[in-house]
Amino acid sequence: TKAALLDITPLYKYIIEGPDAQRFLDRMVTRNIGICKTGQVMYTPWCDEDGKQIDDGTVQRLSDQKFRITSAEPNLEWIEYNAAGMDLSILDDSYTTAALAIQGPNSRTILNAVTSDSLNNLSFFWMMETQFGDIPVSISRTGYTGDLGYEIWMDTKDALYVWDLLMDKGKPFGITPTGLQALDIARIEAGLILLDVDYISSRHAIVESRKSSPYELGLGWAVKMKKKDFIGKRTLEAELARGSEWDFVGIDIQWTALEDHYRKVGLAPELPGTAWRTSTPLYKGNEQVGYATSGCWSPILKRYIALAHVKSDYAQSGSTLDFELKVEHYRK
């Protein structure tokens, strides 16, 4: 689509403010918050003491001593526990700040038609304060699609007006209200992970094998070992030195092989109309070496793709694996 508008208010949002706010966040997450400037946004995971990932989200630096952190699930208890003894305040902002995402190639054009300030110079993972008429909003150049996009942060009382305004001003530019099923396809195309689908929070994993480290989720780039101690650092240092057992990869499911399996039972190939979220085994010969966690037919790539956990020995680009497939009551 040319522009998609969706409600991301259900994200959990916490304001961390005070003299120790930066020091606390730098200890909690794996990114180096010390280099995050006012108006900058950082995507980051955070881990338990064993280096297993709890959640992932963004940290926005609103001022020198004020930050907003977003997460997919409630993290207030974890934040409060780890902030004990520090000079800061913690506010659950989840129900007082609303957020809308506008994504797609025409998103900037639409926002420039609405806002009092141009977004032309707003860089990726930065934010700005502006207004939609008399309504104050913050706009961050962030999103969950891999396309040009922005997220708009505002008081909850203004959210409906802002939604209607964007839908009205966006009509000439092809704006479309969008739900989670469309977003799911876009984030798989972009290779973006989803909590409780592509990985399980270490706080909720029943068995150890369900837990993953940032390195095992393709997020090693977001683990900054040169900064001072952070939660899980010692374990992650050891993992970095020895290498991870698992890698997180994108897989391309071969269309000709898929057609052949369906042809053998006299059926045309079936493709999911929406993204699927079921664990699907991957094999090398008779050995299971991984599992796909989510996949879809990509309307952009015109390919059947998926995201998967694969043992590191089999995760090199170009490796060929077998994907378990059920066709007419039979597994292939």
Coordinates of C-alpha atoms in Angstrom, one line a residue:
T1 CA 0.0 0.0 0.0
K2 CA 1.0 3.6 -0.4
A3 CA 0.5 4.4 3.2
A4 CA -0.8 2.3 6.1
L5 CA -2.2 3.7 9.4
L6 CA -2.4 1.5 12.5
D7 CA -3.0 1.8 16.2
I8 CA 0.1 0.8 18.3
T9 CA -1.3 2.2 21.5
P10 CA -1.3 -1.3 23.1
L11 CA 2.5 -1.1 23.4
Y12 CA 3.5 -0.8 27.0
K13 CA 5.2 2.5 27.7
Y14 CA 7.2 3.6 30.8
I15 CA 8.7 7.0 31.6
I16 CA 12.0 6.8 33.5
E17 CA 13.1 10.2 34.8
G18 CA 15.7 11.5 37.2
P19 CA 19.4 11.9 37.8
D20 CA 20.0 8.1 37.6
A21 CA 17.7 7.5 34.6
Q22 CA 20.5 7.1 32.1
R23 CA 22.6 4.9 34.5
F24 CA 19.7 2.7 35.2
L25 CA 18.7 2.1 31.5
D26 CA 22.3 1.6 30.6
R27 CA 22.4 -1.2 33.2
M28 CA 19.1 -2.7 32.1
V29 CA 19.4 -2.9 28.3
T30 CA 22.2 -4.1 26.1
R31 CA 22.6 -0.9 24.0
N32 CA 24.8 2.0 25.1
I33 CA 22.3 4.5 26.4
G34 CA 25.1 6.9 27.3
I35 CA 25.6 7.9 23.7
C36 CA 21.8 8.3 23.1
K37 CA 21.2 12.0 22.5
T38 CA 18.1 14.0 23.3
G39 CA 15.6 13.3 20.5
Q40 CA 17.2 10.0 19.6
V41 CA 15.6 6.6 19.7
M42 CA 17.4 3.3 20.2
Y43 CA 16.0 -0.2 19.5
T44 CA 17.3 -2.6 22.2
P45 CA 16.8 -6.0 23.8
W46 CA 17.1 -6.6 27.5
C47 CA 18.0 -9.8 29.3
D48 CA 18.0 -11.7 32.6
E49 CA 21.2 -12.5 34.5
D50 CA 21.7 -15.6 32.4
G51 CA 21.8 -13.5 29.2
K52 CA 18.5 -14.8 27.9
Q53 CA 16.2 -12.2 26.3
I54 CA 13.2 -10.9 28.3
D55 CA 11.8 -8.5 25.7
D56 CA 12.8 -5.9 23.1
G57 CA 11.6 -2.4 22.4
T58 CA 12.7 1.2 21.9
V59 CA 14.3 3.7 24.3
Q60 CA 13.5 7.4 23.5
R61 CA 15.5 10.1 25.1
L62 CA 13.0 12.9 25.7
S63 CA 15.4 15.2 27.7
D64 CA 18.7 14.9 29.5
Q65 CA 17.1 13.0 32.5
K66 CA 13.9 11.7 30.9
F67 CA 13.4 8.6 28.8
R68 CA 10.5 6.5 27.5
I69 CA 10.9 2.8 27.0
T70 CA 8.4 0.7 25.1
S71 CA 7.8 -3.0 25.3
A72 CA 5.6 -5.7 23.9
E73 CA 4.5 -7.0 27.3
P74 CA 4.3 -5.6 30.9
N75 CA 7.8 -4.9 32.3
L76 CA 6.9 -2.5 35.2
E77 CA 7.8 -5.1 37.9
W78 CA 11.2 -5.9 36.2
I79 CA 12.0 -2.1 35.9
E80 CA 11.0 -1.4 39.5
Y81 CA 13.0 -4.3 40.8
N82 CA 16.2 -3.3 39.0
A83 CA 15.8 0.4 39.8
A84 CA 15.8 -0.1 43.5
G85 CA 18.0 2.4 45.3
M86 CA 18.4 4.7 42.3
D87 CA 17.4 8.4 42.2
L88 CA 14.7 8.3 39.6
S89 CA 10.9 8.0 39.1
I90 CA 9.0 5.4 37.1
L91 CA 5.7 6.2 35.5
D92 CA 3.5 3.7 33.7
D93 CA 2.6 5.7 30.6
S94 CA 0.7 2.9 28.9
Y95 CA -2.7 4.4 29.4
T96 CA -1.9 8.1 29.2
T97 CA 0.0 8.2 25.9
A98 CA -1.5 6.9 22.6
A99 CA 0.5 6.0 19.6
L100 CA -0.3 5.6 15.9
A101 CA 2.0 4.3 13.2
I102 CA 1.9 5.6 9.6
Q103 CA 4.1 3.5 7.3
G104 CA 4.7 3.3 3.6
P105 CA 6.3 5.4 0.8
N106 CA 3.7 8.2 1.1
S107 CA 3.8 8.5 4.9
R108 CA 6.2 11.5 4.9
T109 CA 4.1 13.3 2.3
I110 CA 0.9 12.8 4.4
L111 CA 2.5 14.0 7.6
N112 CA 4.0 17.1 5.9
A113 CA 0.5 18.0 4.8
V114 CA -0.7 17.8 8.5
T115 CA 2.1 19.0 10.7
S116 CA 3.4 22.6 11.3
D117 CA 7.0 21.4 10.7
S118 CA 8.6 19.6 7.8
L119 CA 9.8 16.0 8.4
N120 CA 12.1 16.0 5.4
N121 CA 15.2 16.2 7.6
L122 CA 14.1 13.8 10.3
S123 CA 16.6 11.0 10.4
F124 CA 16.0 7.3 11.0
F125 CA 15.5 6.6 14.7
W126 CA 15.2 10.3 15.7
M127 CA 12.1 12.1 16.9
M128 CA 10.7 15.7 16.9
E129 CA 8.1 17.7 18.7
T130 CA 5.5 19.4 16.5
Q131 CA 1.8 20.1 16.3
F132 CA -1.2 18.9 14.3
G133 CA -3.1 22.2 14.5
D134 CA -3.4 22.9 18.2
I135 CA -2.6 19.3 19.2
P136 CA 1.0 18.7 20.4
V137 CA 2.5 15.4 19.2
S138 CA 5.9 13.7 19.1
I139 CA 6.9 12.0 15.8
S140 CA 9.6 9.4 15.6
R141 CA 11.0 8.0 12.4
T142 CA 10.5 4.4 13.5
G143 CA 8.3 1.5 12.7
Y144 CA 7.8 -2.3 12.4
T145 CA 7.6 -2.7 8.6
G146 CA 11.1 -2.1 7.1
D147 CA 9.6 0.7 4.9
L148 CA 9.6 4.5 5.3
G149 CA 7.5 5.1 8.3
Y150 CA 6.8 7.1 11.4
E151 CA 5.2 6.7 14.8
I152 CA 3.1 9.5 16.4
W153 CA 2.9 9.9 20.2
M154 CA 0.2 11.9 21.8
D155 CA -2.2 12.3 24.7
T156 CA -4.9 9.6 24.6
K157 CA -7.6 12.2 24.5
D158 CA -6.3 13.4 21.1
A159 CA -5.9 10.0 19.5
L160 CA -9.2 9.7 17.7
Y161 CA -9.0 13.2 16.3
V162 CA -5.5 12.6 15.0
W163 CA -6.6 9.3 13.4
D164 CA -9.5 11.0 11.6
L165 CA -7.2 13.9 10.6
L166 CA -4.6 11.5 9.0
M167 CA -7.3 9.4 7.3
D168 CA -8.8 12.6 5.8
K169 CA -5.5 14.2 4.7
G170 CA -4.1 10.9 3.5
K171 CA -7.0 10.1 1.1
P172 CA -5.3 11.7 -1.9
F173 CA -2.2 9.7 -1.1
G174 CA -3.7 6.3 -0.8
I175 CA -3.8 5.9 3.0
T176 CA -5.4 2.6 4.3
P177 CA -6.3 1.6 7.8
T178 CA -4.3 -1.5 8.6
G179 CA -4.5 -4.3 11.2
L180 CA -2.1 -6.8 12.8
Q181 CA -2.4 -9.4 10.0
A182 CA -1.0 -7.0 7.4
L183 CA 1.6 -5.8 9.8
D184 CA 2.7 -9.4 10.5
I185 CA 3.5 -9.9 6.8
A186 CA 5.4 -6.7 6.6
R187 CA 7.6 -7.4 9.6
I188 CA 8.4 -11.0 8.3
E189 CA 9.4 -9.5 5.0
A190 CA 11.7 -7.1 7.0
G191 CA 13.1 -9.9 9.2
L192 CA 11.8 -8.4 12.4
I193 CA 11.2 -10.6 15.4
L194 CA 8.0 -10.9 17.4
L195 CA 7.8 -11.8 21.1
D196 CA 5.8 -15.0 21.9
V197 CA 6.1 -16.0 18.2
D198 CA 9.7 -16.0 17.2
Y199 CA 11.0 -16.2 20.8
I200 CA 9.7 -16.7 24.3
S201 CA 10.5 -14.3 27.1
S202 CA 12.9 -15.9 29.5
R203 CA 10.5 -14.9 32.3
H204 CA 7.8 -17.1 30.8
A205 CA 9.7 -20.0 29.3
I206 CA 8.7 -23.2 31.0
V207 CA 11.9 -25.1 29.9
E208 CA 15.4 -23.9 29.3
S209 CA 15.3 -24.8 25.6
R210 CA 12.6 -22.2 25.0
K211 CA 14.9 -19.3 26.0
S212 CA 17.1 -17.4 23.5
S213 CA 19.9 -14.9 23.8
P214 CA 20.1 -11.8 21.6
Y215 CA 23.0 -13.5 19.7
E216 CA 20.6 -16.4 19.0
L217 CA 18.0 -14.0 17.7
G218 CA 20.2 -12.1 15.3
L219 CA 20.5 -9.2 17.6
G220 CA 24.2 -9.4 18.4
W221 CA 24.7 -6.0 16.8
A222 CA 22.6 -4.5 19.7
V223 CA 24.8 -6.0 22.4
K224 CA 27.5 -3.4 23.4
M225 CA 30.2 -5.2 25.3
K226 CA 32.4 -2.2 25.6
K227 CA 30.1 -0.4 28.0
K228 CA 30.1 -1.0 31.7
D229 CA 28.3 -3.9 33.4
F230 CA 24.7 -4.6 32.3
I231 CA 22.3 -7.4 33.2
G232 CA 23.4 -10.6 31.6
K233 CA 26.8 -9.3 30.4
R234 CA 29.0 -12.0 31.9
T235 CA 27.0 -14.8 30.3
L236 CA 26.8 -13.0 27.0
E237 CA 30.6 -12.4 27.0
A238 CA 31.1 -16.2 27.4
E239 CA 28.6 -16.9 24.6
L240 CA 30.4 -14.4 22.3
A241 CA 33.7 -16.1 23.0
R242 CA 32.6 -19.7 22.3
G243 CA 29.9 -18.9 19.6
S244 CA 26.2 -19.4 19.8
E245 CA 24.5 -22.8 19.4
W246 CA 21.7 -21.3 17.4
D247 CA 21.3 -18.6 14.7
F248 CA 18.1 -16.8 13.6
V249 CA 17.7 -16.7 9.8
G250 CA 15.4 -16.1 7.0
I251 CA 14.4 -19.0 4.7
D252 CA 13.2 -19.1 1.2
I253 CA 10.8 -22.1 0.7
Q254 CA 11.3 -23.4 -2.9
W255 CA 8.2 -23.0 -5.0
T256 CA 9.0 -25.8 -7.5
A257 CA 9.4 -28.3 -4.7
L258 CA 6.2 -27.1 -3.1
E259 CA 4.3 -27.5 -6.4
D260 CA 5.7 -31.0 -6.8
H261 CA 4.4 -32.2 -3.4
Y262 CA 0.9 -30.9 -4.2
R263 CA 1.0 -32.4 -7.7
K264 CA 1.6 -35.8 -6.3
V265 CA -1.8 -35.8 -4.6
G266 CA -3.6 -34.1 -7.5
L267 CA -3.9 -30.6 -5.9
A268 CA -2.9 -27.1 -6.7
P269 CA -0.5 -25.5 -4.3
E270 CA -2.1 -23.8 -1.3
L271 CA -0.5 -20.6 0.2
P272 CA -1.6 -19.0 3.4
G273 CA -3.6 -15.7 3.0
T274 CA -2.1 -14.5 6.3
A275 CA 1.1 -15.1 8.1
W276 CA 1.4 -18.3 10.1
R277 CA 2.8 -18.6 13.6
T278 CA 3.3 -22.3 14.2
S279 CA 6.6 -24.0 15.0
T280 CA 7.6 -26.1 11.9
P281 CA 10.6 -28.5 12.0
L282 CA 13.6 -28.1 9.6
Y283 CA 15.8 -31.1 8.8
K284 CA 19.1 -31.9 7.3
G285 CA 18.7 -35.5 6.2
N286 CA 17.1 -37.3 9.1
E287 CA 18.3 -34.9 11.7
Q288 CA 16.2 -32.0 12.9
V289 CA 18.4 -28.9 12.9
G290 CA 15.9 -26.1 13.5
Y291 CA 12.4 -24.9 13.3
A292 CA 10.6 -22.1 11.5
T293 CA 8.5 -19.8 13.8
S294 CA 6.6 -17.6 11.4
G295 CA 6.1 -17.3 7.6
C296 CA 4.0 -16.0 4.8
W297 CA 3.7 -15.5 1.1
S298 CA 5.6 -12.2 0.5
P299 CA 3.7 -9.9 -1.9
I300 CA 6.8 -7.8 -2.2
L301 CA 9.3 -10.5 -2.9
K302 CA 6.8 -12.9 -4.6
R303 CA 8.3 -15.7 -2.6
Y304 CA 7.2 -18.0 0.2
I305 CA 9.4 -17.0 3.1
A306 CA 9.8 -17.7 6.8
L307 CA 11.9 -16.9 9.9
A308 CA 13.6 -19.7 11.7
H309 CA 15.9 -20.9 14.4
V310 CA 18.7 -23.0 12.9
K311 CA 21.7 -24.7 14.6
S312 CA 24.7 -22.6 13.8
D313 CA 26.5 -25.3 11.8
Y314 CA 23.6 -25.2 9.3
A315 CA 22.8 -21.5 9.2
Q316 CA 25.2 -20.3 6.5
S317 CA 23.7 -18.3 3.7
G318 CA 22.8 -20.7 0.8
S319 CA 22.4 -23.8 3.0
T320 CA 19.7 -26.2 1.9
L321 CA 17.3 -27.7 4.5
D322 CA 14.1 -29.6 4.3
F323 CA 10.9 -27.9 5.5
E324 CA 8.2 -30.1 7.1
L325 CA 5.0 -29.8 5.0
K326 CA 1.6 -31.4 5.4
V327 CA -0.2 -32.1 2.2
E328 CA -3.6 -33.8 2.2
H329 CA -3.1 -35.6 5.6
Y330 CA 0.5 -36.5 4.8
R331 CA 3.7 -35.0 6.1
K332 CA 6.6 -34.3 3.6

